[in-house]
Structure formats: structure tokens, C-alpha cells
Coordinates of C-alpha atoms in Angstrom, one line a residue:
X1 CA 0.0 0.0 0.0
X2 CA 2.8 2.3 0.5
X3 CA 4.3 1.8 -2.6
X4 CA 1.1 2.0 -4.5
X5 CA 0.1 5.5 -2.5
X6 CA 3.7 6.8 -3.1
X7 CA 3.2 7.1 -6.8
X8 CA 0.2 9.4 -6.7
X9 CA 1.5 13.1 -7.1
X10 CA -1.1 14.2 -4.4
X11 CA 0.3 12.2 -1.9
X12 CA 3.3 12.3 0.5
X13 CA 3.6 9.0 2.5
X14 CA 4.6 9.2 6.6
X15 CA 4.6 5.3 8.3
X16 CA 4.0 4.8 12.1
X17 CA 5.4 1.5 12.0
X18 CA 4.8 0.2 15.8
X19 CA 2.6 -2.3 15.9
X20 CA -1.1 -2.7 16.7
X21 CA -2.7 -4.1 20.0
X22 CA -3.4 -6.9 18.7
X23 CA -1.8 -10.5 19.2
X24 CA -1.9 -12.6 16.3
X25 CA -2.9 -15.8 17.1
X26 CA 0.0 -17.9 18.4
X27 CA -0.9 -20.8 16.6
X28 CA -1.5 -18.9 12.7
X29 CA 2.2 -18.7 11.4
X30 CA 2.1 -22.4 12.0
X31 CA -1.3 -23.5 10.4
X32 CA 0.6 -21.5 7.5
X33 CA 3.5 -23.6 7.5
X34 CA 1.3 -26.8 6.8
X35 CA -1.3 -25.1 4.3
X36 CA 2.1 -24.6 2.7
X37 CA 3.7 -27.7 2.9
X38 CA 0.7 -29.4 1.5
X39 CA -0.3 -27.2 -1.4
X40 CA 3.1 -26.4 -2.2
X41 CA 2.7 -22.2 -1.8
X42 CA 5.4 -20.0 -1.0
X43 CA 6.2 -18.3 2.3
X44 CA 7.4 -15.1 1.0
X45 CA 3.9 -13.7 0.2
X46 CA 2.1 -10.8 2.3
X47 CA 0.9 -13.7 5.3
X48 CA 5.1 -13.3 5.7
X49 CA 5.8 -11.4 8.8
X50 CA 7.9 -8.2 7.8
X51 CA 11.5 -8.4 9.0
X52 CA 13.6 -5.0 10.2
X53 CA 15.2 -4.8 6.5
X54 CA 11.6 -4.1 4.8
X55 CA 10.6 -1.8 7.2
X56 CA 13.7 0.3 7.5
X57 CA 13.2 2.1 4.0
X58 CA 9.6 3.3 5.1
X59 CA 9.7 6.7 5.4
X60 CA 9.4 8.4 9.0
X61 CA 6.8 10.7 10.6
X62 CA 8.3 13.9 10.4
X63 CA 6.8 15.6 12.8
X64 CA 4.2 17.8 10.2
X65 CA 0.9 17.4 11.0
X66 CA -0.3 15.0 8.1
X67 CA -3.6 16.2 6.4
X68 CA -5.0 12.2 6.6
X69 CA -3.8 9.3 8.9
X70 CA -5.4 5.8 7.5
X71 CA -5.5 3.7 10.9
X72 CA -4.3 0.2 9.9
X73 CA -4.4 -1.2 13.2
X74 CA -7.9 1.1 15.4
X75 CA -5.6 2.3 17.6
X76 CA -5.3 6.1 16.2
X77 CA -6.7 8.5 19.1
X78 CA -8.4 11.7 16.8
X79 CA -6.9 14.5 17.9
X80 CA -7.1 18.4 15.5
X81 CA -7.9 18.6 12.1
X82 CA -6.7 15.5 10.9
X83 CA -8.8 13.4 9.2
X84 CA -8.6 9.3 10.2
X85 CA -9.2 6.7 8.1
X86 CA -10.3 3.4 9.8
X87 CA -9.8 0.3 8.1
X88 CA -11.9 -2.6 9.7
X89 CA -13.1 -6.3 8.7
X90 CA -16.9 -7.3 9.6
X91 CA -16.3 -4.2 11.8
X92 CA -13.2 -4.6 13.4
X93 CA -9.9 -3.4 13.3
X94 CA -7.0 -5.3 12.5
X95 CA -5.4 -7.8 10.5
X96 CA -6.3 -10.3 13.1
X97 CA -10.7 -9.5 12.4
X98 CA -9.1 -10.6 8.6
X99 CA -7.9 -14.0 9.7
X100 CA -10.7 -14.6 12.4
X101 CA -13.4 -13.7 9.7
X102 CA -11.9 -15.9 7.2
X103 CA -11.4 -19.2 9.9
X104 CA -14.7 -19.0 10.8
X105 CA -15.7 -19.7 7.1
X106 CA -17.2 -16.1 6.4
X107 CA -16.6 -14.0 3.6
X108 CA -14.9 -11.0 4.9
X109 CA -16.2 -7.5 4.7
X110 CA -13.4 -4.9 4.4
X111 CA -14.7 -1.2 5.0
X112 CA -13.0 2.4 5.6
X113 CA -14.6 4.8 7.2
X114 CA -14.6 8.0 8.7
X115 CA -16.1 9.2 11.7
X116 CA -18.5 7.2 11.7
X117 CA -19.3 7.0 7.9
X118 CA -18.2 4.6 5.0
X119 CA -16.5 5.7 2.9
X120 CA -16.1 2.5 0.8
X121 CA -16.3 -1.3 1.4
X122 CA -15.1 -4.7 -0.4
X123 CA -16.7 -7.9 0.0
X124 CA -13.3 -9.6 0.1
X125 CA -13.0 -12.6 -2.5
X126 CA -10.7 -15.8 -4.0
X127 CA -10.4 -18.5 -6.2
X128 CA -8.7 -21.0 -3.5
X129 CA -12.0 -21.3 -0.5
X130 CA -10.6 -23.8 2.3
X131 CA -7.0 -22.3 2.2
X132 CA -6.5 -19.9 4.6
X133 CA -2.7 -18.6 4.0
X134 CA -4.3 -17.7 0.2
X135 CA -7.5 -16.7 1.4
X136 CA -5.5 -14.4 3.8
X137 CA -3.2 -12.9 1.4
X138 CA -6.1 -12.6 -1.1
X139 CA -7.7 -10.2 1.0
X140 CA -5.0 -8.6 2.3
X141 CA -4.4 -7.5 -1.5
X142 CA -7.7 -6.4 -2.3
X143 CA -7.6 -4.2 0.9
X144 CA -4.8 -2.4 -0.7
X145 CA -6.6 -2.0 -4.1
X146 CA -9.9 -0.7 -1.5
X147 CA -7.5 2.2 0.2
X148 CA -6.0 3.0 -3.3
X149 CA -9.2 3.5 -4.6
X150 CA -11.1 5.2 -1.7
X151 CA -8.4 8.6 -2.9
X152 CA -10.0 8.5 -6.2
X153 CA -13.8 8.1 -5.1
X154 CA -13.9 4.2 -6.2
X155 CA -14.9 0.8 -4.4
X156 CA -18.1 2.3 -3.5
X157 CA -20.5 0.8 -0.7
X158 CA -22.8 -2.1 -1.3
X159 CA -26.2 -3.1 -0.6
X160 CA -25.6 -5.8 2.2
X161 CA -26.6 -6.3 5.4
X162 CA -24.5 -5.8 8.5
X163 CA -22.1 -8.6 9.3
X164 CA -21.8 -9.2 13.3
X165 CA -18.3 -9.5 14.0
X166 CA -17.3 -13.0 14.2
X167 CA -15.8 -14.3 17.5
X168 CA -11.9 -13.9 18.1
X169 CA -10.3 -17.0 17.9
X170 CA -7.4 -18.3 19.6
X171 CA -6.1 -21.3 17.3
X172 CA -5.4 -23.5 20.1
X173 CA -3.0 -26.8 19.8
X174 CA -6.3 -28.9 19.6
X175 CA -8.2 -26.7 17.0
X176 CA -4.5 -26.7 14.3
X177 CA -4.5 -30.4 15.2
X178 CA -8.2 -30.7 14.0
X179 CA -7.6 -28.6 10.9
X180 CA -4.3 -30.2 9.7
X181 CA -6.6 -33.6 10.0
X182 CA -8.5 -31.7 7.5
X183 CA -6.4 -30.3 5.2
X184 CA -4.4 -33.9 4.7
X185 CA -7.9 -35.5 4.5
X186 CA -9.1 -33.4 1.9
X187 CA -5.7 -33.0 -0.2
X188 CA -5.9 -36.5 -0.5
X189 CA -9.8 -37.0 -1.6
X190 CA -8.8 -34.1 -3.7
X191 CA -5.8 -36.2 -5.7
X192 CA -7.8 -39.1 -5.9
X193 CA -10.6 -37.3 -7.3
X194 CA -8.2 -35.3 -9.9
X195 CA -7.3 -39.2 -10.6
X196 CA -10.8 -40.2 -11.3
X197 CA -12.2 -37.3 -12.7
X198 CA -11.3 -34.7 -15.7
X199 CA -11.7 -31.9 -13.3
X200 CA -12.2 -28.9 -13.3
X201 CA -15.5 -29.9 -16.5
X202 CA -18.0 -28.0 -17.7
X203 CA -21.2 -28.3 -19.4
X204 CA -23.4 -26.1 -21.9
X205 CA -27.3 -25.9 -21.4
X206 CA -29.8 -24.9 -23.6
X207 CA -33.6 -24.6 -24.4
X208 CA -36.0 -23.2 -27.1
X209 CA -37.5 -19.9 -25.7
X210 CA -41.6 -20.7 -25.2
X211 CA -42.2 -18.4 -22.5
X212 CA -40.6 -16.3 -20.6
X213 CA -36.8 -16.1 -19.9
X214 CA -34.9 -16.3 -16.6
X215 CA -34.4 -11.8 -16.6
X216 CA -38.4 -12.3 -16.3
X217 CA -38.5 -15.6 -14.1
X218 CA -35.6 -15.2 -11.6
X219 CA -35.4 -18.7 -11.6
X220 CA -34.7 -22.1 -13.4
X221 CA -37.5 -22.7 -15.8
X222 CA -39.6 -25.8 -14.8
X223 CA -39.3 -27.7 -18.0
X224 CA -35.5 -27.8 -17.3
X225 CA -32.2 -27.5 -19.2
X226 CA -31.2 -29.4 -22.4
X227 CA -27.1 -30.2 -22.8
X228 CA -25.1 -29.6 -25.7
X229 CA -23.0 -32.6 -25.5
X230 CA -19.2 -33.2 -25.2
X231 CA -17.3 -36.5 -25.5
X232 CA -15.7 -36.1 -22.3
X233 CA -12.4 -35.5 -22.9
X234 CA -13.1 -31.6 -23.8
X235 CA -15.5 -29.0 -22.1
X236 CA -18.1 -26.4 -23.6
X237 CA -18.1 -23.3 -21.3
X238 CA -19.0 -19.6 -21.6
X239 CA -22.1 -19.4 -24.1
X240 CA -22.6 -16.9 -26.4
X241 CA -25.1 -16.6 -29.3
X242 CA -26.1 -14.9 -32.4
X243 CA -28.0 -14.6 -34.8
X244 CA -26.7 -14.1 -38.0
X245 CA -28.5 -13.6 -41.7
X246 CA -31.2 -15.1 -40.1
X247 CA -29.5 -18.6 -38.4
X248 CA -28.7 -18.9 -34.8
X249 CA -25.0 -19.3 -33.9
X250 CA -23.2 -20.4 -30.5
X251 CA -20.2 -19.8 -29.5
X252 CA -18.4 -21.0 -26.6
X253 CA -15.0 -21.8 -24.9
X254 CA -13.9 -25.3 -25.9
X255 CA -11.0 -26.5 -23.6
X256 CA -9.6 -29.9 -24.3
X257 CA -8.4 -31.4 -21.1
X258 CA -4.9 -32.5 -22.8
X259 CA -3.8 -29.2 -23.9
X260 CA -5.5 -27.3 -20.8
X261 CA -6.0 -24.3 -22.9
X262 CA -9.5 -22.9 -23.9
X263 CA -10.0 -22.0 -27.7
X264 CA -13.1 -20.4 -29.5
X265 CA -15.4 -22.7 -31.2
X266 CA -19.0 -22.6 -32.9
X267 CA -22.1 -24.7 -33.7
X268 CA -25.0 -23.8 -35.4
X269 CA -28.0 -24.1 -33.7
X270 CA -31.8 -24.9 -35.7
X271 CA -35.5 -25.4 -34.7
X272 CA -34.3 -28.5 -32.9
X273 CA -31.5 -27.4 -31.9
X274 CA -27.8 -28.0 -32.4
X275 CA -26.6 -28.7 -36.0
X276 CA -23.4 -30.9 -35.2
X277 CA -20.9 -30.3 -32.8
X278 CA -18.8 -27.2 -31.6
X279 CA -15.9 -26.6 -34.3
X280 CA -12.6 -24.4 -33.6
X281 CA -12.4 -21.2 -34.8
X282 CA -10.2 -18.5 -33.1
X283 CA -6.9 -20.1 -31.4
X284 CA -4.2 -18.2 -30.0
X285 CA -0.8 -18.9 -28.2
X286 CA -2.7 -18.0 -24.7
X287 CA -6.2 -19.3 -23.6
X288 CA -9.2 -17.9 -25.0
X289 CA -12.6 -18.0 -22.8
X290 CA -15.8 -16.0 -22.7
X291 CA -16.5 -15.4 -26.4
X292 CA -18.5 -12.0 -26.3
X293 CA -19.8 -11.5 -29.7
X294 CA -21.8 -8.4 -31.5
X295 CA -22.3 -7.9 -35.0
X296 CA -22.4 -3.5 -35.5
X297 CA -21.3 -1.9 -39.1
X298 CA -22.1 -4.5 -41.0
X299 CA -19.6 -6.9 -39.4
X300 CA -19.1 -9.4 -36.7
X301 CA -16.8 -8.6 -33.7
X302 CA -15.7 -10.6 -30.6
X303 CA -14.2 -9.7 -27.7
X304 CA -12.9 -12.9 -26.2
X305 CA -11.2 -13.2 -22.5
X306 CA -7.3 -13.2 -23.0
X307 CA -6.8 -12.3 -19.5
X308 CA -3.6 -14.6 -19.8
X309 CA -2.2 -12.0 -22.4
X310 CA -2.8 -9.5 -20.4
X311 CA -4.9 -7.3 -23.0
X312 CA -8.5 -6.8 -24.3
X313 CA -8.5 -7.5 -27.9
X314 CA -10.9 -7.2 -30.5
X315 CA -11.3 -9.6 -33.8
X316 CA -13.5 -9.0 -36.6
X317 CA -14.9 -11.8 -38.9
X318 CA -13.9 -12.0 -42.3
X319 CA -15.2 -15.2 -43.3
X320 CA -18.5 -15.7 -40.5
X321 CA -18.5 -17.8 -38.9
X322 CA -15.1 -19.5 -39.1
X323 CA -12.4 -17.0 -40.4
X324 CA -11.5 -14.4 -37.4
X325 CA -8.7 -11.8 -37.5
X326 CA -7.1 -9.2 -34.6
X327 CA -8.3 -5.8 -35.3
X328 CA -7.1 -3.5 -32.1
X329 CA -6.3 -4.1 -28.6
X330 CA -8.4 -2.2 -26.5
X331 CA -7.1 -2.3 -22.7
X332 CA -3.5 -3.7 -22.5
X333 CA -1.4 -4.1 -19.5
X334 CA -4.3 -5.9 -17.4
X335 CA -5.6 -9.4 -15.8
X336 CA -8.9 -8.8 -17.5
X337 CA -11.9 -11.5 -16.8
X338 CA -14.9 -11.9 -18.6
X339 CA -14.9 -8.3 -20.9
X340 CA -18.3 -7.4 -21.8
X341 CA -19.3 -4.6 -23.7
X342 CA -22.3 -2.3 -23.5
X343 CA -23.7 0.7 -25.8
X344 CA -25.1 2.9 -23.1
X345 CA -26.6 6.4 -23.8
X346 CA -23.9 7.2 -27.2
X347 CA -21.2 5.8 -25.3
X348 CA -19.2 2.3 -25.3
X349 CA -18.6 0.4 -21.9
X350 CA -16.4 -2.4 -21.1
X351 CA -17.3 -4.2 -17.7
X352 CA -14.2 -6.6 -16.5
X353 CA -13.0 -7.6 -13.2
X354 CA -8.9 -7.0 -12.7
X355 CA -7.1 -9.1 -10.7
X356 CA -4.7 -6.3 -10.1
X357 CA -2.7 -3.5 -11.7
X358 CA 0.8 -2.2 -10.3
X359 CA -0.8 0.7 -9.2
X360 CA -3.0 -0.6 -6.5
X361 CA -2.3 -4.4 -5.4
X362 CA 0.5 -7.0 -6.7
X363 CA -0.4 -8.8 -10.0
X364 CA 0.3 -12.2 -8.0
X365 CA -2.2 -11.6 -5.4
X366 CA -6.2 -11.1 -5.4
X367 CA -8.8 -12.3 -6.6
X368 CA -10.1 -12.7 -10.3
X369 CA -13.5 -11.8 -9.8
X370 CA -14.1 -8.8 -7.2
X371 CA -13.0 -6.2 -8.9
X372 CA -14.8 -4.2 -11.1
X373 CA -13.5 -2.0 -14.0
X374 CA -15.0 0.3 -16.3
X375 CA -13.8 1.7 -19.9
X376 CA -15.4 4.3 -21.7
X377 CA -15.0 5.1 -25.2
X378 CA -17.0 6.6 -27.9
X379 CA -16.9 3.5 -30.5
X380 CA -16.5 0.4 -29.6
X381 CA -13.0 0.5 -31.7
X382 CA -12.0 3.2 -29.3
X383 CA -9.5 5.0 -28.0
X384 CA -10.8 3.4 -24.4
X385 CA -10.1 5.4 -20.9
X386 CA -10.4 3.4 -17.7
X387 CA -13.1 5.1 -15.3
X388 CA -11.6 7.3 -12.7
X389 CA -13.0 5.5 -10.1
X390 CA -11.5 2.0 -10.3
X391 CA -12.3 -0.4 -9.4
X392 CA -15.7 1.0 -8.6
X393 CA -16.8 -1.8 -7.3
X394 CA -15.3 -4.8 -4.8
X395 CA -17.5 -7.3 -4.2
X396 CA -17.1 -10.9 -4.9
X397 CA -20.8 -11.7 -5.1
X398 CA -22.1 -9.6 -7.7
X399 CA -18.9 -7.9 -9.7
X400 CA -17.2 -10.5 -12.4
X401 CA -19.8 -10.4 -15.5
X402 CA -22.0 -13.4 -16.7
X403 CA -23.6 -12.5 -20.2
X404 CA -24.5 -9.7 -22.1
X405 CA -25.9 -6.6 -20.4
X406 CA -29.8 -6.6 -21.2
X407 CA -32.4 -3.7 -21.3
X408 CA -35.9 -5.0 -20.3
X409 CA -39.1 -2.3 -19.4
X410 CA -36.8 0.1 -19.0
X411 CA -33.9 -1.3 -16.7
X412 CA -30.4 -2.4 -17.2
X413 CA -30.0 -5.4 -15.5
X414 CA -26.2 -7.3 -15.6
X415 CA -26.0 -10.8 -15.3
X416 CA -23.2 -11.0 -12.8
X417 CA -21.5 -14.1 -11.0
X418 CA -22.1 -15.0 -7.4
X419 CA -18.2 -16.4 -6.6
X420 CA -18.9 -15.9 -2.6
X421 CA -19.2 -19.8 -2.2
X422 CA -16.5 -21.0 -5.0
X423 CA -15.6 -19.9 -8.7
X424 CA -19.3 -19.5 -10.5
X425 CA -21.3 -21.0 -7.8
X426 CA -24.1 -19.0 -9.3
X427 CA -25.6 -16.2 -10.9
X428 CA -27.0 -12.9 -9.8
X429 CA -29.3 -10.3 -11.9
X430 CA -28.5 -7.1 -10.8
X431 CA -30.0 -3.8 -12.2
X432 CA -27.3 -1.0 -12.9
X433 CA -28.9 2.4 -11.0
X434 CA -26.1 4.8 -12.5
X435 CA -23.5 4.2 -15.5
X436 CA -21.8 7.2 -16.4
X437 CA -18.0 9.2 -15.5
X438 CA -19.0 10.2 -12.3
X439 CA -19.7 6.6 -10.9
X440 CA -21.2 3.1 -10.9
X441 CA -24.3 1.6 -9.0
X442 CA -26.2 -1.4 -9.1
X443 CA -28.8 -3.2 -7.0
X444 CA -30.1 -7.2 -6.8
X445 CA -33.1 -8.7 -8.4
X446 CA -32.7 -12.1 -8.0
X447 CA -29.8 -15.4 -7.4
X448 CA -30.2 -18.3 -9.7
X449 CA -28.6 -21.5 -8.4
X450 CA -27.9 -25.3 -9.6
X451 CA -30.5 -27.4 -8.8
X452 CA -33.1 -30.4 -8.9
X453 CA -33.9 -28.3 -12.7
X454 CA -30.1 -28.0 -13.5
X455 CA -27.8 -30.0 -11.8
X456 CA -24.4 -30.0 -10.2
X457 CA -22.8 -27.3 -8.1
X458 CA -21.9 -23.9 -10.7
X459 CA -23.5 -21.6 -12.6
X460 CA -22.0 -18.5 -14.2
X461 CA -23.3 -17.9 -17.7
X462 CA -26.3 -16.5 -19.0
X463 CA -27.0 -15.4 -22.7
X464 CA -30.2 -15.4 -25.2
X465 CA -30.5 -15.0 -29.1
X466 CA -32.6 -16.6 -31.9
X467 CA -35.1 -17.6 -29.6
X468 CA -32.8 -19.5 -27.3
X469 CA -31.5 -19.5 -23.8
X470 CA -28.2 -20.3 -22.9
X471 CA -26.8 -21.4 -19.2
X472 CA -23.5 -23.4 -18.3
X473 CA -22.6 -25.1 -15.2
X474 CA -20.3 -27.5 -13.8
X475 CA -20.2 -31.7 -14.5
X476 CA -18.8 -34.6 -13.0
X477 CA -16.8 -36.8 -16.0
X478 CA -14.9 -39.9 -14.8
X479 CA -11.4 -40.3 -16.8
X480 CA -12.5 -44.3 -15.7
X481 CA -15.8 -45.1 -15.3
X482 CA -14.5 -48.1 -12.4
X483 CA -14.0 -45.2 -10.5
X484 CA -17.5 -43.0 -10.7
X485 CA -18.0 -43.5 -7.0
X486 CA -15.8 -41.4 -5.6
X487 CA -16.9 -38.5 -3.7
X488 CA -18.2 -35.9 -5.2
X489 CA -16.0 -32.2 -3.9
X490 CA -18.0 -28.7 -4.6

């Protein structure tokens, strides 16, 4: 955080370095040290306690009254003019209400206020649930993106309820006892099942549109899913249709399990549904997900995730629907998921969740999918200007985008994945209340969820065209089918 406020030209950084009140728990360093040894993670990341060599190049109080003091630790007594900062998890202070939040199994909410009143929060989020060293350092990163952003009006507060504050724990010999049982008890079910499974595998589902669709129901239709099938060995993910000279196409991620890197392919789709299987069409030297295609101008477009590149790109079709070339990059320099764009009032928006930028958390660190970025531009070609407020939103149940954003009677509504529970757990349709360069707001409608009507334990893709419905989800596929009866892990 120092680093990252030190390069703004409106700041001048002072460090009180002593430390909190607060004891970190005696047994935490050590519950660490095994998370580590079994998942094979380093011990060099921010859960490492700072030694005397990183903390001597801090710079010094000087003695100046400082204009703000941001109170890492709630143990700053107000005194003057100067404006605190507070920093607190589910509503206390310290990086100890951080690790107590996440051991009692709670997704942690990060806030800053001051006196008395928020001035932004983050609904703290990862990709690794059950780890607590990653889960730790996760949030500890995003916290850093949530004070970098507070200077520049970003990471605004959301609609949630109050979290009690969870009860300080004490890690005691019996509890890391207990909890190492755990971890070696689920690191093994967790090879065996990566030995008996094609894991991580998911599925496409589809249905002809006879009624109304889930914006309008908020939940699973009761006639159910259909499944565009796979052979097994590859996965169909990240649905996106169109309708082109008259004839419904789908395109989707298709990630074969051997290469374990996603390329774009399509299938057409007729009354009755799918006309063959998905065929490759856009393959780069980096994964390729989340195949967002628009046809404007008299062409086709796609935006496609290359979050691996580190870039927004956009292709154009000159041979529809198979022949694809690189026209621009929009947005380089950034761990972009899921870009989706949106015409909004004569202006061009891109919606993406950033795992982090150099200027406000390390690129190794955070979440993929609590952090939401905006672009403007006035053509979809560009020139494209991040919003001034990023991220202007942190929130890893209703930031990372799930489809295309939809105006229905009048409101916006995102589809928007719920990743509070696990990676695409499920989906959430939330209505955006303000879109423009002053800010970003957005409230819920409704949480879709796997179920008796569509199986399994994910969710994260919505789309409609041609008088379809799309949905994807996750699926169980045995390398071996001897082995279908091992446990199933969510």
C-alpha cells in the first residue's frame, strides 16, 4: 500500500510503524507452514511477517501534522484537524478481524470509514475457499486496491446487510491439530478425485424460448435444461449466441483437457436445436474463454477473454462464422476476466473484473473476480479510458460479469456471477442504477442457483438470441468409469 500511494502526485507518504494491539494468534504462522507444505505455496507472500530490513526504507513521521492518517491497526486517538481513516473487517480493526473472519468460514467484509461513515467497502474474494494462507493474502491485497481506490472516489459501498463481527479466535493446539486432519484428509480425496475425474468440466445448457426467460422468471425454468453434449475428454463453457442472416450461432470456450488451454469454437443451432458439434475457430498462443460476440457496421466482432495475455483485444470476422482476425487491442497491460461490452446512452462500456494493476495491489495476489473495471469510449473500436474511479466496485458476489448486459421495461439489468461460495457457484441479476463518469451503482433482483432443474454445483453464464437460452454449469466426467463412486468435492 505504501508503494502503491507513493506514486500518486497528491500524496506524500509518513509510516507509524509500531505495531497494533493486537496478538496474532500464536498458533497462525504455524497452520501456514502446513497449508504450505501441502499445497506447495510459498512463504514469501504478504501472510510473511515483515522483517527489520523491509521496514527500515519506510519513510518516518516527520513531525508535520499529516492532512489524513489511514488507521491500519484502530488504535489512532483523533486528535485536531486531521482526518482518520479506519480500516476494519466485519467491523473490526486489525489484520487479526481478517484471519478470524476468514477461519470462521465467512466471507470477509473490508470497509473504511470516517467518523463514523463509509467511505467504501469490499466484500473480500478468492479462487482458492478452504486455504487460509491464500484466502489471507487474497484479502489482504484487495484491501490495498480498496484504500488506493477510496483517494480517487472508487470501491463504492454495497447493498448488504451488517455482518456481526465473528468471534476472536485463539487457534489453540487442539483446533491446528483438527484442521491439519483436515487439510491432509481433503488434499488427499482431492488427488484421488483429480485421478478419477477430468476436473475442473464443464457443461453447456440450452432450451428453445416458449415463454418467458430467466431476466423475467428469476429462476430455473420448470421444463429444465437441455445439454449440448461433449465426449468427455473436452469441455463447452461460456455461451454466447447470435443470430446471423437469419440462423442462430453459438459460441463457446472449448477447452480440451490435454492441452488445458481454452479455444473459441462454434455450432450452429436450428429449430431442434444444435446442428453438429462445436468446431474451432479462433486459437491463440494464450487461452481464449468468454467469447462475447456483437455484430455492428455491418460486421461481426468478438471480444474474447485473454486475461492470460494480459490485454483486451478485439477480432473481426472475415469469413463468418469461421475465419477471425485481430483488429485493435483495447485495454492492455491488465488481468482482465470476462470483458463485456455495453452501448449505453452514445457511449461504449467495457465491464471486466482486474485481478490487479501495479498501481494498486501486486499482480500475484487477489482475486479474479471482485474487482470491477470500467472503460469508456465513444466507439466500440475506441480510444478506451479506464473510469476514474476504479475499481468501482469490490465485491465478490455480484462484480465478475456473466452474459450480455440486457435492457428490459426500462432497466439495465447485468447478469453478474455470485463467486462468494466458489468460482461461478451462481448467478446474480442485478440492475445497474447509475452508469456514467462520475460513478457506478447497481442493486439485486434475483440469485439463480444449480438445482433439482439444473444439476451440479456452478452456474455462471447467461445469454439469449434466436429464440434461445443459454446457461453453463459444472459436471462430473470420470477419466475411468470403475471409478464413478468417488466422492463428489464442490
Amino acid at each position: 500500500m505504501i508503494d502503491s500511494l507513493a506514486r500518486r502526485p497528491d500524496c506524500r507518504i509518513e509510516v507509524d510503524a509500531r505495531p497494533g494491539s493486537d496478538d496474532w494468534p500464536h498458533h497462525a504462522d504455524r497452520l501456514f507452514r502446513i497449508e504450505a507444505l501441502f499445497h506447495g505455496l510459498p512463504r514469501n507472500g504478504p501472510a510473511a511477517p515483515l522483517d527489520d530490513t523491509a521496514t527500515a526504507a519506510w519513510p518516518r513521521p516527520t513531525g508535520q501534522t499529516p492532512d489524513l492518517v489511514v488507521d491500519l491497526c484502530g488504535d489512532v486517538v483523533e486528535a485536531g484537524e486531521t482526518r482518520v481513516w479506519r480500516l476494519a473487517y466485519d467491523g473490526q480493526p486489525g489484520e487479526v478481524a481478517l484471519l478470524t473472519s476468514l477461519l470462521a468460514g465467512r466471507v470477509p467484509l473490508a470497509s473504511l470509514t470516517e467518523d463514523g461513515c463509509t467511505i467504501c467497502e469490499a466484500r473480500l474474494g478468492t479462487e482458492v475457499r478452504g486455504v487460509v494462507q491464500t484466502m489471507f493474502e487474497d484479502g489482504l491485497a484487495r484491501t490495498v486496491t480498496m484504500i488506493a481506490a477510496a483517494f480517487d472516489g472508487g470501491a463504492t459501498a454495497i447493498s448488504t446487510m451488517p455482518q456481526e463481527p465473528a468471534a476472536r479466535t485463539h487457534l489453540t493446539t487442539a483446533d491446528l491439530g483438527r484442521r491439519a486432519l483436515r487439510i491432509a484428509a481433503r488434499n488427499t480425496l482431492q488427488r484421488l478425485y483429480r485421478l478419477g475425474y477430468r476436473s475442473p468440466h464443464w457443461r453447456t445448457g440450452w432450451r428453445r424460448l416458449d415463454g418467458p426467460d430467466l431476466l423475467a422468471l428469476g429462476e430455473h425454468p420448470e421444463s429444465g435444461w437441455r445439454e449440448l453434449p461433449d465426449d468427455g475428454r473436452r469441455f463447452y463453457a461460456d455461451p454466447f449466441p447470435i443470430v446471423h442472416e437469419g440462423r442462430c450461432w453459438l459460441f463457446v470456450e472449448d477447452f480440451p483437457h490435454a492441452t488445458a488451454k481454452g479455444v473459441i469454437s462454434v455450432v450452429a443451432f436450428d429449430e431442434a436445436g444444435p446442428v453438429g458439434i462445436p468446431v474451432p475457430v479462433l486459437e491463440t498462443p494464450h487461452h481464449l474463454s468468454y467469447p462475447f460476440v456483437f455484430e455492428r457496421d455491418g460486421a461481426v466482432w468478438m471480444v474474447p477473454e485473454s486475461c492470460a495475455a494480459g490485454t483486451i483485444d478485439l477480432y473481426r470476422a472475415t469469413d463468418f462464422p469461421s475465419g477471425w482476425i485481430k483488429h485493435a487491442t483495447l485495454v492492455s497491460g491488465v488481468a482482465a476476466s470476462d470483458p463485456t461490452l455495453f452501448e449505453h446512452e452514445g457511449r461504449w462500456w467495457i465491464f471486466a473484473t482486474v485481478r490487479g494493476v501495479p498501481t494498486t495491489a501486486p499482480l500475484g495476489h487477489g482475486s479474479y473476480s471482485d474487482a470491477l473495471h470500467l472503460w469508456s469510449a465513444p466507439d466500440f473500436r475506441g480510444p478506451w479510458i479506464p473510469h476514474k474511479a476504479n475499481p468501482v466496485l469490490i465485491d465478490i458476489a455480484s462484480a465478475r460479469p456473466a452474459g450480455r448486459v440486457v435492457v428490459r421495461d426500462g432497466r439495465i439489468i447485468r447478469p453478474v456471477q455470485d463467486c462468494s461460495r466458489g468460482y461461478g457457484a451462481a448467478l446474480r441479476l442485478m440492475r445497474i442504477d447509475r452508469l456514467d463518469d462520475g460513478g457506478f451503482a447497481q442493486s439485486f433482483l434475483s440469485r439463480i442457483e444449480a438445482g433439482p432443474l439444473w444439476p451440479g454445483s456452478r452456474i455462471h453464464t447467461l445469454n439469449t438470441a434466436g429464440g434461445f437460452e443459454f446457461i453453463d454449469g459444472s459436471a462430473r466426467v470420470p477419466r475411468f468409469p470403475a471409478l464413478g463412486l468417488l466422492p463428489r468435492l464442490t
